[in-house]
XYZ file of C-alpha atoms in Angstrom:
277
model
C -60.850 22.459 17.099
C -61.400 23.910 20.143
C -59.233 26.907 21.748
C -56.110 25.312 23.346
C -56.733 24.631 27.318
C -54.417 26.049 29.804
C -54.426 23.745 32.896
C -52.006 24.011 35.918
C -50.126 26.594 33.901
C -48.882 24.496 30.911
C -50.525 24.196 27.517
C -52.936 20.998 26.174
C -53.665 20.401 23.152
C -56.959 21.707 21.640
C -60.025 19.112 21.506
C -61.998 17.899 18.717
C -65.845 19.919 19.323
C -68.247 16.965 19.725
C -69.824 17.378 16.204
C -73.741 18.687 15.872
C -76.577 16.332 14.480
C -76.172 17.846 10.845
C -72.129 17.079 10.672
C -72.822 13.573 12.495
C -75.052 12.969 9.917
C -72.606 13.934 7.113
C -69.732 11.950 8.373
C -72.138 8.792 8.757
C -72.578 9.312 4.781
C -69.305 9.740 4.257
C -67.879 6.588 5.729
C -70.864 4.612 4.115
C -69.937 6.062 0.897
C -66.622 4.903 1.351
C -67.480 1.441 2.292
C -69.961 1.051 -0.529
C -66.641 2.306 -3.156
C -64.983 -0.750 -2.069
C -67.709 -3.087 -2.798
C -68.361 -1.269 -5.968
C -64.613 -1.708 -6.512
C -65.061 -5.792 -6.101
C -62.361 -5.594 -2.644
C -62.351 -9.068 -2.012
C -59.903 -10.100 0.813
C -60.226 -13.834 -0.114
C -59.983 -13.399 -4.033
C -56.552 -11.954 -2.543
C -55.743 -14.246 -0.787
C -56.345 -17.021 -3.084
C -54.316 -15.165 -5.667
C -51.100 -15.741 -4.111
C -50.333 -19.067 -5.750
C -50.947 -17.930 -8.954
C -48.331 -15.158 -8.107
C -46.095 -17.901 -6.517
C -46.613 -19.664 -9.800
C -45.712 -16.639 -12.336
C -42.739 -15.507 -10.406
C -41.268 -19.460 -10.445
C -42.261 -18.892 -14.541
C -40.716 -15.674 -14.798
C -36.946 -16.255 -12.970
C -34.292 -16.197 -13.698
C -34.791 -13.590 -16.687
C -34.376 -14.204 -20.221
C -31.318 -12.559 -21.774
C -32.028 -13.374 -25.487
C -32.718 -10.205 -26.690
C -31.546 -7.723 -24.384
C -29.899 -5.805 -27.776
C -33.337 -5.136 -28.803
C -34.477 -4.321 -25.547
C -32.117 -1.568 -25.072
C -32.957 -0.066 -28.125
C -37.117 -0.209 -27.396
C -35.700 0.627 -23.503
C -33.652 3.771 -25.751
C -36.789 4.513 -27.343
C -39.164 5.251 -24.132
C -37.080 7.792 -22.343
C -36.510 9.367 -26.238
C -40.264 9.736 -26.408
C -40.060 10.783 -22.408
C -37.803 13.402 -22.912
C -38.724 15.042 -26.067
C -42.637 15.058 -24.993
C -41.910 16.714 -21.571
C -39.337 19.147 -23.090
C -42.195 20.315 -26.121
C -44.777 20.049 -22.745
C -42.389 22.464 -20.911
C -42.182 24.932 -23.675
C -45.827 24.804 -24.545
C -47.047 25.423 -20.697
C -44.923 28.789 -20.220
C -47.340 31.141 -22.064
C -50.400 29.298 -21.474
C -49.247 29.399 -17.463
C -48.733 33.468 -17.940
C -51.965 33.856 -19.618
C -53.245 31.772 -16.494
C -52.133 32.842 -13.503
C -53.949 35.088 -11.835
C -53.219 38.975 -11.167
C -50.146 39.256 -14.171
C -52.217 41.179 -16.330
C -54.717 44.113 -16.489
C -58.480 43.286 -15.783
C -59.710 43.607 -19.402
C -62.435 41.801 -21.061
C -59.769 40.464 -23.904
C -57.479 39.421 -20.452
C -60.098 37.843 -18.940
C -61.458 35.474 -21.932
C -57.444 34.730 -22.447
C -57.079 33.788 -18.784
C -60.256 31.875 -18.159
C -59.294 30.082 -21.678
C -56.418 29.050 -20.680
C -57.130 27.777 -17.330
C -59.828 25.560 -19.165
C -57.300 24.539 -21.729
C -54.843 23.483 -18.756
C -57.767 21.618 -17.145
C -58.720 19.797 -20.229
C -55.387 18.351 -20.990
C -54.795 17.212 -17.247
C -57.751 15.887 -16.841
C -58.031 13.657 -19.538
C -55.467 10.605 -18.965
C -52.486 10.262 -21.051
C -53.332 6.983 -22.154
C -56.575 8.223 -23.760
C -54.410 11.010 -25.469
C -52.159 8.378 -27.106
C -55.222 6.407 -28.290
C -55.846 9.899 -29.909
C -52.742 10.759 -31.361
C -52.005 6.884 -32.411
C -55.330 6.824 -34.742
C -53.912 10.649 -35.917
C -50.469 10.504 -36.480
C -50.105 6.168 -36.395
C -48.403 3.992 -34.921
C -44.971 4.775 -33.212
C -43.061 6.869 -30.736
C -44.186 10.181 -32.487
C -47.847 9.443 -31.485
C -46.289 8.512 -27.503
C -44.704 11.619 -27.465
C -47.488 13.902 -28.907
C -49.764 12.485 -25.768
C -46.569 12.873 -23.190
C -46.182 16.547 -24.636
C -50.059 17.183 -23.853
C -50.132 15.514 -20.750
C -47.018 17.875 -19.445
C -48.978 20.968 -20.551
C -51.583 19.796 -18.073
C -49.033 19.086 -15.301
C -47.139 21.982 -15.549
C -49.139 24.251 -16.758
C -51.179 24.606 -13.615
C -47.891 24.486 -11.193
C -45.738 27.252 -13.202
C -49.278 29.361 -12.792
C -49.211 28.709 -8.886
C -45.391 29.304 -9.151
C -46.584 32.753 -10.674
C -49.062 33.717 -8.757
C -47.298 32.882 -5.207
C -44.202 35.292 -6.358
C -43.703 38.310 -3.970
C -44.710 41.281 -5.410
C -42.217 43.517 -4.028
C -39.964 43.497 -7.836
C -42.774 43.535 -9.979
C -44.558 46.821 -8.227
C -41.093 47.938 -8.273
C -40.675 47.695 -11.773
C -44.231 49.305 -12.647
C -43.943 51.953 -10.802
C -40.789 52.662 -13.018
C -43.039 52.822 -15.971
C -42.224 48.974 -17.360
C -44.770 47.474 -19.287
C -46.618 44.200 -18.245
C -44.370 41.816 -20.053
C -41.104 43.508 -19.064
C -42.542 42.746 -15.612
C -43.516 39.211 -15.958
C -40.216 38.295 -17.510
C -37.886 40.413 -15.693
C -39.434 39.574 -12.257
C -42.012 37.287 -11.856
C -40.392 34.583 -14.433
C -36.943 34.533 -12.790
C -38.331 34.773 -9.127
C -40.221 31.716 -9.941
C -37.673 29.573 -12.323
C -36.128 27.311 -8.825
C -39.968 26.038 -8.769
C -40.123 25.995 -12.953
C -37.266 23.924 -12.874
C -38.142 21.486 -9.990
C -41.725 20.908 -11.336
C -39.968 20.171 -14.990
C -37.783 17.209 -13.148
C -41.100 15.922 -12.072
C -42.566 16.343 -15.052
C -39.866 14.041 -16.759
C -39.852 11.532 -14.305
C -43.604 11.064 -14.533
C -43.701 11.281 -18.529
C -41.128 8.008 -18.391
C -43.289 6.473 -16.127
C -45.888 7.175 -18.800
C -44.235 6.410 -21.916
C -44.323 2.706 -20.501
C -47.348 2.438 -20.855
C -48.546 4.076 -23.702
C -46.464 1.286 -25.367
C -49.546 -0.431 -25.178
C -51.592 0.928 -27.039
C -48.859 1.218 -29.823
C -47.561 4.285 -29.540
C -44.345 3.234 -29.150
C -41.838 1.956 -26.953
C -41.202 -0.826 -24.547
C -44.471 -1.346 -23.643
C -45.313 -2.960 -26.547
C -42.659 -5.282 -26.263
C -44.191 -6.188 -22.575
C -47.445 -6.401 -23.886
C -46.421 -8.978 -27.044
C -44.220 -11.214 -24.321
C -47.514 -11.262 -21.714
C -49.493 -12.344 -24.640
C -47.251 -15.444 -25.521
C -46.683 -16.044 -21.792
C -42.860 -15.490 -22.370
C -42.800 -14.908 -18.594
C -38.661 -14.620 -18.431
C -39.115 -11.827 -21.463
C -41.503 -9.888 -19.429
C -39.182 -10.140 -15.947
C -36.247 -8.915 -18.023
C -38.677 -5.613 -19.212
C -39.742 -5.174 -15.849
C -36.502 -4.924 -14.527
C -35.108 -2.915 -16.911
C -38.231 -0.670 -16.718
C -37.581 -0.087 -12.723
C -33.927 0.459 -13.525
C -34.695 2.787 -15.919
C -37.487 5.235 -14.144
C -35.437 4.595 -10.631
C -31.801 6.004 -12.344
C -34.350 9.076 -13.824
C -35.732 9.733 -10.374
C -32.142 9.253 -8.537
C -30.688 12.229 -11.150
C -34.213 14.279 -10.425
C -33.292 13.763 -6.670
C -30.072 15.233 -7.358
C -30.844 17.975 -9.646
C -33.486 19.394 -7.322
C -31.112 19.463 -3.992
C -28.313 21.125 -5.889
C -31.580 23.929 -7.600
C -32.402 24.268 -3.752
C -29.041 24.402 -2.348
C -28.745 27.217 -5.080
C -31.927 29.035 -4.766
C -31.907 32.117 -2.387
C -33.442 31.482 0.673
């Protein structure tokens, strides 16, 4: 943008520069790209459109929701946030060293530090990149069916997550206590967990809260591919068009992942409110 214009002694706003032949050129591609995703992507207004009494239809099926086995439920309901909770918590654990081996600056500038560091960051990429549901497909034809195989992929998928934030976390850390403590003759690891670690824990423990509430988000779904909880029991009522069935998992789905992100809500004001400023 342009310099900001002084006119009649108060300040405008700076103007867009009128863009040269080259960047016209790009942005022209750019926005046909974009239109050409969305017919790739079959967008079809009218499809839509013409969708909504089939919707009408389904919802009519689905209410009121069936009750009938809302024992089991629980327990399958139980079940995902189990899977949720252990995964991210083995995720959590798992990320700390590979996030110190990853963040930049924490250790010497070695040849051994460098492979370990540029390892690591691949690692991270390689386990964020690939979705979840792919790693559950994974662990389902290693370990079988069941909640173990859910949580293995959950675990891998928080190594990704947080793996690459608690490095950030590490890297933005002022440097004023860690020079401090070097110049005192403390090793490299003294340093990292005596003043980078703690300096960085409020934004450890805030990225773990997300962590959790997208792994039960997660678990949902990997149900589907039968690695254990609810979402096989969604997938099994769709299938035999037990419409009232699937409302009542839906429901108790959104109540489940909206009381999770309510207590993440919380948690993270009162680490804030704690957290010197």
């Amino acid at each position: 943008m342009a310099d900001i214009e002084v006119k009649r002694g108060r300040l405008l706003p700076g103007r867009f520069e009128r863009p040269g032949a080259l960047q016209f050129t790009v942005y022209v591609a750019l926005a046909a790209f974009v239109i050409w995703s969305f017919q790739g992507a079959g967008f079809s207004l009218s499809a839509l459109l013409s969708g909504g009494p089939a919707m009408a239809d389904f919802l009519s099926r689905a209410w009121p929701p069936s009750m009938e086995r809302l024992p089991q439920l629980s327990l399958a309901l139980l079940e995902t946030f189990q899977m949720a909770l252990a995964g991210t918590i083995i995720g959590i654990i798992v990320s700390l060293p590979l996030a110190v081996l990853a963040a930049r600056g924490l250790a010497r500038q070695t040849i051994v530090s460098r492979f370990f560091y540029t390892s690591s960051r691949l690692l991270i990429a390689l386990f964020r990149t690939v979705p979840d549901l792919v790693w559950a497909l994974v662990f389902v034809i290693t370990v079988g069916l069941g909640p173990f195989a859910g949580t293995l992929a959950i675990a891998v998928d928080t190594v990704g997550f947080c793996g690459r934030f608690f490095a950030e976390s590490m890297e933005d850390v002022e440097k004023g206590p860690s020079e401090a403590l070097t110049a005192a003759g403390a090793g490299k690891v003294d340093t990292i967990f005596c003043a980078v670690v703690p300096a960085a824990m409020p934004s450890f423990i805030t990225t773990s809260l997300f962590a959790l509430e997208k792994a039960t988000r997660s678990s949902v779904v990997l149900g589907l591919v039968g690695a254990g909880g609810i979402g096989i029991e969604l997938k099994v009522a769709m299938d035999f068009f037990d419409y009232q069935l699937a409302m009542t998992i839906i429901l108790m789905i959104f109540v489940l992942v909206l009381f999770v992100e309510r207590l993440g809500s919380i948690a993270r004001n009162k680490i804030l409110e704690g957290s010197p400023r």
